[in-house]
PDB file of N, CA and C in Angstrom:
ATOM      1  N   MET A   1      76.769   4.978 -11.117  1.00 49.00           N
ATOM      2  CA  MET A   1      76.569   5.792 -12.307  1.00 49.00           C
ATOM      3  C   MET A   1      77.844   6.578 -12.548  1.00 49.00           C
ATOM      4  N   SER A   2      78.239   6.620 -13.775  1.00 51.00           N
ATOM      5  CA  SER A   2      79.459   7.370 -14.088  1.00 51.00           C
ATOM      6  C   SER A   2      79.162   8.862 -14.077  1.00 51.00           C
ATOM      7  N   GLN A   3      80.220   9.633 -13.958  1.00 50.00           N
ATOM      8  CA  GLN A   3      80.042  11.080 -13.875  1.00 50.00           C
ATOM      9  C   GLN A   3      79.556  11.671 -15.193  1.00 50.00           C
ATOM     10  N   SER A   4      79.898  11.076 -16.313  1.00 51.00           N
ATOM     11  CA  SER A   4      79.447  11.631 -17.586  1.00 51.00           C
ATOM     12  C   SER A   4      77.928  11.491 -17.736  1.00 51.00           C
ATOM     13  N   LEU A   5      77.349  10.389 -17.258  1.00 50.00           N
ATOM     14  CA  LEU A   5      75.909  10.235 -17.310  1.00 50.00           C
ATOM     15  C   LEU A   5      75.220  11.186 -16.346  1.00 50.00           C
ATOM     16  N   ALA A   6      75.800  11.397 -15.197  1.00 51.00           N
ATOM     17  CA  ALA A   6      75.188  12.288 -14.214  1.00 51.00           C
ATOM     18  C   ALA A   6      75.188  13.730 -14.710  1.00 51.00           C
ATOM     19  N   ARG A   7      76.212  14.103 -15.432  1.00 56.00           N
ATOM     20  CA  ARG A   7      76.318  15.478 -15.907  1.00 56.00           C
ATOM     21  C   ARG A   7      75.475  15.728 -17.157  1.00 56.00           C
ATOM     22  N   ASN A   8      75.426  14.776 -18.056  1.00 58.00           N
ATOM     23  CA  ASN A   8      74.790  14.972 -19.350  1.00 58.00           C
ATOM     24  C   ASN A   8      73.398  14.346 -19.448  1.00 58.00           C
ATOM     25  N   GLY A   9      72.945  13.645 -18.450  1.00 59.00           N
ATOM     26  CA  GLY A   9      71.649  12.992 -18.513  1.00 59.00           C
ATOM     27  C   GLY A   9      71.767  11.636 -19.183  1.00 59.00           C
ATOM     28  N   ALA A  10      70.644  11.003 -19.374  1.00 61.00           N
ATOM     29  CA  ALA A  10      70.637   9.690 -20.000  1.00 61.00           C
ATOM     30  C   ALA A  10      71.068   9.802 -21.453  1.00 61.00           C
ATOM     31  N   ALA A  11      71.774   8.801 -21.911  1.00 64.00           N
ATOM     32  CA  ALA A  11      72.307   8.823 -23.270  1.00 64.00           C
ATOM     33  C   ALA A  11      71.200   8.694 -24.314  1.00 64.00           C
ATOM     34  N   ASP A  12      70.080   8.042 -23.979  1.00 67.00           N
ATOM     35  CA  ASP A  12      69.027   7.808 -24.964  1.00 67.00           C
ATOM     36  C   ASP A  12      67.925   8.874 -24.938  1.00 67.00           C
ATOM     37  N   LEU A  13      68.109   9.969 -24.218  1.00 68.00           N
ATOM     38  CA  LEU A  13      67.101  11.018 -24.147  1.00 68.00           C
ATOM     39  C   LEU A  13      67.139  11.875 -25.401  1.00 68.00           C
ATOM     40  N   ASP A  14      66.022  11.917 -26.113  1.00 72.00           N
ATOM     41  CA  ASP A  14      65.916  12.730 -27.320  1.00 72.00           C
ATOM     42  C   ASP A  14      65.210  14.031 -26.951  1.00 72.00           C
ATOM     43  N   LYS A  15      65.960  15.092 -26.771  1.00 74.00           N
ATOM     44  CA  LYS A  15      65.402  16.355 -26.310  1.00 74.00           C
ATOM     45  C   LYS A  15      64.571  17.059 -27.378  1.00 74.00           C
ATOM     46  N   SER A  16      64.631  16.618 -28.603  1.00 76.00           N
ATOM     47  CA  SER A  16      63.843  17.254 -29.655  1.00 76.00           C
ATOM     48  C   SER A  16      62.356  16.874 -29.563  1.00 76.00           C
ATOM     49  N   THR A  17      62.017  15.828 -28.798  1.00 77.00           N
ATOM     50  CA  THR A  17      60.625  15.404 -28.674  1.00 77.00           C
ATOM     51  C   THR A  17      59.916  16.044 -27.487  1.00 77.00           C
ATOM     52  N   ILE A  18      60.594  16.865 -26.713  1.00 76.00           N
ATOM     53  CA  ILE A  18      59.994  17.483 -25.531  1.00 76.00           C
ATOM     54  C   ILE A  18      59.201  18.711 -25.949  1.00 76.00           C
ATOM     55  N   ASP A  19      57.975  18.795 -25.481  1.00 73.00           N
ATOM     56  CA  ASP A  19      57.111  19.943 -25.762  1.00 73.00           C
ATOM     57  C   ASP A  19      57.306  20.970 -24.649  1.00 73.00           C
ATOM     58  N   TYR A  20      58.204  21.916 -24.879  1.00 73.00           N
ATOM     59  CA  TYR A  20      58.555  22.880 -23.844  1.00 73.00           C
ATOM     60  C   TYR A  20      57.419  23.862 -23.566  1.00 73.00           C
ATOM     61  N   ALA A  21      56.540  24.105 -24.517  1.00 71.00           N
ATOM     62  CA  ALA A  21      55.394  24.994 -24.284  1.00 71.00           C
ATOM     63  C   ALA A  21      54.431  24.365 -23.288  1.00 71.00           C
ATOM     64  N   ALA A  22      54.227  23.067 -23.371  1.00 67.00           N
ATOM     65  CA  ALA A  22      53.348  22.377 -22.430  1.00 67.00           C
ATOM     66  C   ALA A  22      53.946  22.345 -21.036  1.00 67.00           C
ATOM     67  N   ILE A  23      55.244  22.265 -20.957  1.00 69.00           N
ATOM     68  CA  ILE A  23      55.905  22.263 -19.654  1.00 69.00           C
ATOM     69  C   ILE A  23      55.810  23.642 -19.022  1.00 69.00           C
ATOM     70  N   ALA A  24      55.934  24.692 -19.810  1.00 68.00           N
ATOM     71  CA  ALA A  24      55.894  26.051 -19.282  1.00 68.00           C
ATOM     72  C   ALA A  24      54.507  26.393 -18.750  1.00 68.00           C
ATOM     73  N   ASP A  25      53.438  25.897 -19.377  1.00 64.00           N
ATOM     74  CA  ASP A  25      52.076  26.181 -18.940  1.00 64.00           C
ATOM     75  C   ASP A  25      51.278  24.882 -18.912  1.00 64.00           C
ATOM     76  N   PRO A  26      51.400  24.098 -17.839  1.00 61.00           N
ATOM     77  CA  PRO A  26      50.725  22.809 -17.815  1.00 61.00           C
ATOM     78  C   PRO A  26      49.222  22.898 -17.631  1.00 61.00           C
ATOM     79  N   GLY A  27      48.692  24.040 -17.172  1.00 65.00           N
ATOM     80  CA  GLY A  27      47.250  24.185 -17.002  1.00 65.00           C
ATOM     81  C   GLY A  27      46.701  23.262 -15.938  1.00 65.00           C
ATOM     82  N   HIS A  28      46.979  23.536 -14.701  1.00 69.00           N
ATOM     83  CA  HIS A  28      46.580  22.668 -13.608  1.00 69.00           C
ATOM     84  C   HIS A  28      45.155  22.924 -13.115  1.00 69.00           C
ATOM     85  N   GLY A  29      44.276  23.357 -13.974  1.00 67.00           N
ATOM     86  CA  GLY A  29      42.893  23.540 -13.578  1.00 67.00           C
ATOM     87  C   GLY A  29      42.637  24.837 -12.833  1.00 67.00           C
ATOM     88  N   ASN A  30      43.470  25.825 -13.045  1.00 82.00           N
ATOM     89  CA  ASN A  30      43.271  27.110 -12.382  1.00 82.00           C
ATOM     90  C   ASN A  30      42.171  27.880 -13.092  1.00 82.00           C
ATOM     91  N   SER A  31      40.929  27.512 -12.796  1.00 88.00           N
ATOM     92  CA  SER A  31      39.778  28.150 -13.416  1.00 88.00           C
ATOM     93  C   SER A  31      38.652  28.221 -12.398  1.00 88.00           C
ATOM     94  N   VAL A  32      37.653  29.004 -12.716  1.00 91.00           N
ATOM     95  CA  VAL A  32      36.491  29.121 -11.834  1.00 91.00           C
ATOM     96  C   VAL A  32      35.811  27.761 -11.683  1.00 91.00           C
ATOM     97  N   ALA A  33      35.680  27.039 -12.777  1.00 92.00           N
ATOM     98  CA  ALA A  33      35.024  25.728 -12.731  1.00 92.00           C
ATOM     99  C   ALA A  33      35.813  24.751 -11.856  1.00 92.00           C
ATOM    100  N   GLY A  34      37.115  24.733 -12.032  1.00 91.00           N
ATOM    101  CA  GLY A  34      37.949  23.825 -11.252  1.00 91.00           C
ATOM    102  C   GLY A  34      37.909  24.125  -9.764  1.00 91.00           C
ATOM    103  N   TRP A  35      38.114  25.382  -9.419  1.00 93.00           N
ATOM    104  CA  TRP A  35      38.138  25.765  -8.004  1.00 93.00           C
ATOM    105  C   TRP A  35      36.773  25.588  -7.352  1.00 93.00           C
ATOM    106  N   THR A  36      35.699  25.959  -8.025  1.00 95.00           N
ATOM    107  CA  THR A  36      34.366  25.828  -7.436  1.00 95.00           C
ATOM    108  C   THR A  36      34.031  24.359  -7.181  1.00 95.00           C
ATOM    109  N   GLY A  37      34.295  23.519  -8.163  1.00 95.00           N
ATOM    110  CA  GLY A  37      34.024  22.092  -7.990  1.00 95.00           C
ATOM    111  C   GLY A  37      34.824  21.490  -6.855  1.00 95.00           C
ATOM    112  N   VAL A  38      36.090  21.822  -6.766  1.00 95.00           N
ATOM    113  CA  VAL A  38      36.948  21.262  -5.730  1.00 95.00           C
ATOM    114  C   VAL A  38      36.541  21.767  -4.346  1.00 95.00           C
ATOM    115  N   ILE A  39      36.195  23.038  -4.223  1.00 97.00           N
ATOM    116  CA  ILE A  39      35.787  23.569  -2.917  1.00 97.00           C
ATOM    117  C   ILE A  39      34.498  22.899  -2.441  1.00 97.00           C
ATOM    118  N   ILE A  40      33.545  22.699  -3.346  1.00 98.00           N
ATOM    119  CA  ILE A  40      32.307  22.005  -2.962  1.00 98.00           C
ATOM    120  C   ILE A  40      32.611  20.573  -2.547  1.00 98.00           C
ATOM    121  N   MET A  41      33.498  19.901  -3.270  1.00 98.00           N
ATOM    122  CA  MET A  41      33.853  18.532  -2.905  1.00 98.00           C
ATOM    123  C   MET A  41      34.587  18.475  -1.570  1.00 98.00           C
ATOM    124  N   LEU A  42      35.447  19.460  -1.287  1.00 98.00           N
ATOM    125  CA  LEU A  42      36.137  19.491   0.003  1.00 98.00           C
ATOM    126  C   LEU A  42      35.145  19.688   1.148  1.00 98.00           C
ATOM    127  N   ILE A  43      34.141  20.519   0.944  1.00 98.00           N
ATOM    128  CA  ILE A  43      33.093  20.685   1.958  1.00 98.00           C
ATOM    129  C   ILE A  43      32.359  19.359   2.167  1.00 98.00           C
ATOM    130  N   GLY A  44      32.070  18.658   1.080  1.00 98.00           N
ATOM    131  CA  GLY A  44      31.404  17.357   1.191  1.00 98.00           C
ATOM    132  C   GLY A  44      32.230  16.338   1.943  1.00 98.00           C
ATOM    133  N   VAL A  45      33.523  16.303   1.682  1.00 98.00           N
ATOM    134  CA  VAL A  45      34.402  15.365   2.388  1.00 98.00           C
ATOM    135  C   VAL A  45      34.470  15.726   3.873  1.00 98.00           C
ATOM    136  N   THR A  46      34.522  17.024   4.173  1.00 98.00           N
ATOM    137  CA  THR A  46      34.560  17.453   5.571  1.00 98.00           C
ATOM    138  C   THR A  46      33.280  17.051   6.300  1.00 98.00           C
ATOM    139  N   VAL A  47      32.134  17.284   5.662  1.00 98.00           N
ATOM    140  CA  VAL A  47      30.857  16.885   6.261  1.00 98.00           C
ATOM    141  C   VAL A  47      30.823  15.366   6.442  1.00 98.00           C
ATOM    142  N   GLY A  48      31.340  14.636   5.463  1.00 97.00           N
ATOM    143  CA  GLY A  48      31.374  13.184   5.566  1.00 97.00           C
ATOM    144  C   GLY A  48      32.252  12.695   6.708  1.00 97.00           C
ATOM    145  N   CYS A  49      33.360  13.346   6.916  1.00 97.00           N
ATOM    146  CA  CYS A  49      34.233  12.968   8.034  1.00 97.00           C
ATOM    147  C   CYS A  49      33.542  13.206   9.373  1.00 97.00           C
ATOM    148  N   VAL A  50      32.826  14.319   9.475  1.00 97.00           N
ATOM    149  CA  VAL A  50      32.089  14.604  10.712  1.00 97.00           C
ATOM    150  C   VAL A  50      30.989  13.561  10.912  1.00 97.00           C
ATOM    151  N   GLY A  51      30.228  13.279   9.867  1.00 97.00           N
ATOM    152  CA  GLY A  51      29.157  12.288   9.969  1.00 97.00           C
ATOM    153  C   GLY A  51      29.676  10.909  10.309  1.00 97.00           C
ATOM    154  N   PHE A  52      30.802  10.542   9.736  1.00 96.00           N
ATOM    155  CA  PHE A  52      31.394   9.236  10.013  1.00 96.00           C
ATOM    156  C   PHE A  52      31.917   9.180  11.445  1.00 96.00           C
ATOM    157  N   THR A  53      32.503  10.281  11.905  1.00 97.00           N
ATOM    158  CA  THR A  53      33.075  10.311  13.244  1.00 97.00           C
ATOM    159  C   THR A  53      31.993  10.232  14.321  1.00 97.00           C
ATOM    160  N   ILE A  54      30.863  10.893  14.109  1.00 97.00           N
ATOM    161  CA  ILE A  54      29.793  10.858  15.121  1.00 97.00           C
ATOM    162  C   ILE A  54      28.805   9.715  14.868  1.00 97.00           C
ATOM    163  N   HIS A  55      29.131   8.821  13.962  1.00 97.00           N
ATOM    164  CA  HIS A  55      28.354   7.619  13.672  1.00 97.00           C
ATOM    165  C   HIS A  55      26.924   7.957  13.242  1.00 97.00           C
ATOM    166  N   ASN A  56      26.813   8.905  12.307  1.00 97.00           N
ATOM    167  CA  ASN A  56      25.504   9.292  11.790  1.00 97.00           C
ATOM    168  C   ASN A  56      25.478   9.002  10.291  1.00 97.00           C
ATOM    169  N   PRO A  57      24.865   7.873   9.902  1.00 96.00           N
ATOM    170  CA  PRO A  57      24.880   7.508   8.480  1.00 96.00           C
ATOM    171  C   PRO A  57      24.148   8.508   7.583  1.00 96.00           C
ATOM    172  N   THR A  58      23.154   9.197   8.102  1.00 97.00           N
ATOM    173  CA  THR A  58      22.418  10.169   7.290  1.00 97.00           C
ATOM    174  C   THR A  58      23.340  11.294   6.829  1.00 97.00           C
ATOM    175  N   ILE A  59      24.120  11.835   7.746  1.00 97.00           N
ATOM    176  CA  ILE A  59      25.062  12.904   7.393  1.00 97.00           C
ATOM    177  C   ILE A  59      26.127  12.373   6.433  1.00 97.00           C
ATOM    178  N   THR A  60      26.565  11.144   6.666  1.00 96.00           N
ATOM    179  CA  THR A  60      27.583  10.558   5.789  1.00 96.00           C
ATOM    180  C   THR A  60      27.047  10.411   4.363  1.00 96.00           C
ATOM    181  N   TYR A  61      25.814   9.955   4.218  1.00 97.00           N
ATOM    182  CA  TYR A  61      25.233   9.803   2.882  1.00 97.00           C
ATOM    183  C   TYR A  61      24.942  11.146   2.226  1.00 97.00           C
ATOM    184  N   ILE A  62      24.556  12.129   3.012  1.00 97.00           N
ATOM    185  CA  ILE A  62      24.358  13.471   2.468  1.00 97.00           C
ATOM    186  C   ILE A  62      25.673  14.016   1.919  1.00 97.00           C
ATOM    187  N   SER A  63      26.764  13.702   2.605  1.00 98.00           N
ATOM    188  CA  SER A  63      28.073  14.182   2.136  1.00 98.00           C
ATOM    189  C   SER A  63      28.443  13.575   0.785  1.00 98.00           C
ATOM    190  N   ILE A  64      28.030  12.350   0.538  1.00 97.00           N
ATOM    191  CA  ILE A  64      28.286  11.739  -0.772  1.00 97.00           C
ATOM    192  C   ILE A  64      27.553  12.540  -1.852  1.00 97.00           C
ATOM    193  N   GLY A  65      26.342  12.975  -1.542  1.00 98.00           N
ATOM    194  CA  GLY A  65      25.593  13.814  -2.475  1.00 98.00           C
ATOM    195  C   GLY A  65      26.261  15.164  -2.704  1.00 98.00           C
ATOM    196  N   ILE A  66      26.855  15.726  -1.644  1.00 98.00           N
ATOM    197  CA  ILE A  66      27.552  17.008  -1.781  1.00 98.00           C
ATOM    198  C   ILE A  66      28.764  16.857  -2.689  1.00 98.00           C
ATOM    199  N   VAL A  67      29.496  15.771  -2.534  1.00 98.00           N
ATOM    200  CA  VAL A  67      30.656  15.531  -3.405  1.00 98.00           C
ATOM    201  C   VAL A  67      30.203  15.360  -4.853  1.00 98.00           C
ATOM    202  N   ALA A  68      29.129  14.610  -5.065  1.00 98.00           N
ATOM    203  CA  ALA A  68      28.604  14.441  -6.422  1.00 98.00           C
ATOM    204  C   ALA A  68      28.130  15.779  -6.988  1.00 98.00           C
ATOM    205  N   LEU A  69      27.544  16.617  -6.140  1.00 98.00           N
ATOM    206  CA  LEU A  69      27.124  17.940  -6.570  1.00 98.00           C
ATOM    207  C   LEU A  69      28.323  18.779  -7.020  1.00 98.00           C
ATOM    208  N   GLY A  70      29.448  18.652  -6.320  1.00 97.00           N
ATOM    209  CA  GLY A  70      30.664  19.367  -6.715  1.00 97.00           C
ATOM    210  C   GLY A  70      31.139  18.965  -8.095  1.00 97.00           C
ATOM    211  N   VAL A  71      31.061  17.674  -8.400  1.00 97.00           N
ATOM    212  CA  VAL A  71      31.461  17.202  -9.734  1.00 97.00           C
ATOM    213  C   VAL A  71      30.533  17.786 -10.796  1.00 97.00           C
ATOM    214  N   VAL A  72      29.234  17.737 -10.535  1.00 97.00           N
ATOM    215  CA  VAL A  72      28.254  18.242 -11.504  1.00 97.00           C
ATOM    216  C   VAL A  72      28.420  19.746 -11.715  1.00 97.00           C
ATOM    217  N   VAL A  73      28.589  20.499 -10.623  1.00 97.00           N
ATOM    218  CA  VAL A  73      28.760  21.948 -10.740  1.00 97.00           C
ATOM    219  C   VAL A  73      30.016  22.280 -11.534  1.00 97.00           C
ATOM    220  N   GLY A  74      31.102  21.563 -11.275  1.00 94.00           N
ATOM    221  CA  GLY A  74      32.336  21.796 -12.030  1.00 94.00           C
ATOM    222  C   GLY A  74      32.154  21.528 -13.517  1.00 94.00           C
ATOM    223  N   LEU A  75      31.465  20.454 -13.849  1.00 94.00           N
ATOM    224  CA  LEU A  75      31.233  20.135 -15.262  1.00 94.00           C
ATOM    225  C   LEU A  75      30.316  21.162 -15.925  1.00 94.00           C
ATOM    226  N   ILE A  76      29.290  21.607 -15.198  1.00 96.00           N
ATOM    227  CA  ILE A  76      28.388  22.612 -15.764  1.00 96.00           C
ATOM    228  C   ILE A  76      29.131  23.922 -15.997  1.00 96.00           C
ATOM    229  N   LEU A  77      29.919  24.346 -15.026  1.00 94.00           N
ATOM    230  CA  LEU A  77      30.666  25.598 -15.191  1.00 94.00           C
ATOM    231  C   LEU A  77      31.674  25.494 -16.335  1.00 94.00           C
ATOM    232  N   ARG A  78      32.271  24.321 -16.505  1.00 91.00           N
ATOM    233  CA  ARG A  78      33.193  24.145 -17.632  1.00 91.00           C
ATOM    234  C   ARG A  78      32.452  24.224 -18.959  1.00 91.00           C
ATOM    235  N   ALA A  79      31.243  23.633 -19.009  1.00 93.00           N
ATOM    236  CA  ALA A  79      30.452  23.673 -20.242  1.00 93.00           C
ATOM    237  C   ALA A  79      29.988  25.094 -20.571  1.00 93.00           C
ATOM    238  N   VAL A  80      29.765  25.905 -19.542  1.00 94.00           N
ATOM    239  CA  VAL A  80      29.337  27.287 -19.751  1.00 94.00           C
ATOM    240  C   VAL A  80      30.491  28.148 -20.259  1.00 94.00           C
ATOM    241  N   GLY A  81      31.712  27.699 -20.026  1.00 90.00           N
ATOM    242  CA  GLY A  81      32.868  28.440 -20.524  1.00 90.00           C
ATOM    243  C   GLY A  81      33.766  28.999 -19.440  1.00 90.00           C
ATOM    244  N   LEU A  82      33.565  28.568 -18.211  1.00 89.00           N
ATOM    245  CA  LEU A  82      34.397  29.064 -17.114  1.00 89.00           C
ATOM    246  C   LEU A  82      35.542  28.121 -16.766  1.00 89.00           C
ATOM    247  N   GLY A  83      35.778  27.125 -17.604  1.00 86.00           N
ATOM    248  CA  GLY A  83      36.893  26.200 -17.395  1.00 86.00           C
ATOM    249  C   GLY A  83      38.132  26.685 -18.106  1.00 86.00           C
ATOM    250  N   ASN A  84      39.147  25.831 -18.138  1.00 80.00           N
ATOM    251  CA  ASN A  84      40.371  26.173 -18.870  1.00 80.00           C
ATOM    252  C   ASN A  84      40.079  26.263 -20.352  1.00 80.00           C
ATOM    253  N   LYS A  85      40.729  27.203 -20.991  1.00 73.00           N
ATOM    254  CA  LYS A  85      40.577  27.380 -22.431  1.00 73.00           C
ATOM    255  C   LYS A  85      41.403  26.315 -23.143  1.00 73.00           C
ATOM    256  N   PRO A  86      40.870  25.708 -24.209  1.00 68.00           N
ATOM    257  CA  PRO A  86      41.659  24.716 -24.958  1.00 68.00           C
ATOM    258  C   PRO A  86      42.867  25.374 -25.615  1.00 68.00           C
ATOM    259  N   LYS A  87      43.966  24.638 -25.635  1.00 63.00           N
ATOM    260  CA  LYS A  87      45.198  25.161 -26.224  1.00 63.00           C
ATOM    261  C   LYS A  87      45.197  24.920 -27.717  1.00 63.00           C
ATOM    262  N   ASN A  88      45.592  25.915 -28.457  1.00 60.00           N
ATOM    263  CA  ASN A  88      45.716  25.786 -29.913  1.00 60.00           C
ATOM    264  C   ASN A  88      47.129  25.318 -30.235  1.00 60.00           C
ATOM    265  N   LYS A  89      47.216  24.310 -31.073  1.00 53.00           N
ATOM    266  CA  LYS A  89      48.544  23.785 -31.429  1.00 53.00           C
ATOM    267  C   LYS A  89      48.884  24.165 -32.830  1.00 53.00           C
TER     268      LYS A  89
END
């Protein structure tokens, strides 16, 4: 690569099409709904790992239900209004 490309970036990059507001605040799910759902799912995965390790299919299947419960709780909390707020453009 030549030094001019390394210093100035790619020649075909159109910087006018970049949405700098979206880059500044990408919204990575930092909300009550997001965190609650993920924490419940992490507990389910942990229980599933324990059940799988001790060869207990009942615990392993219960953990699948816990993970599904985390998804449902996250969606319900988002519907109630505890999720990320939609961005106005």
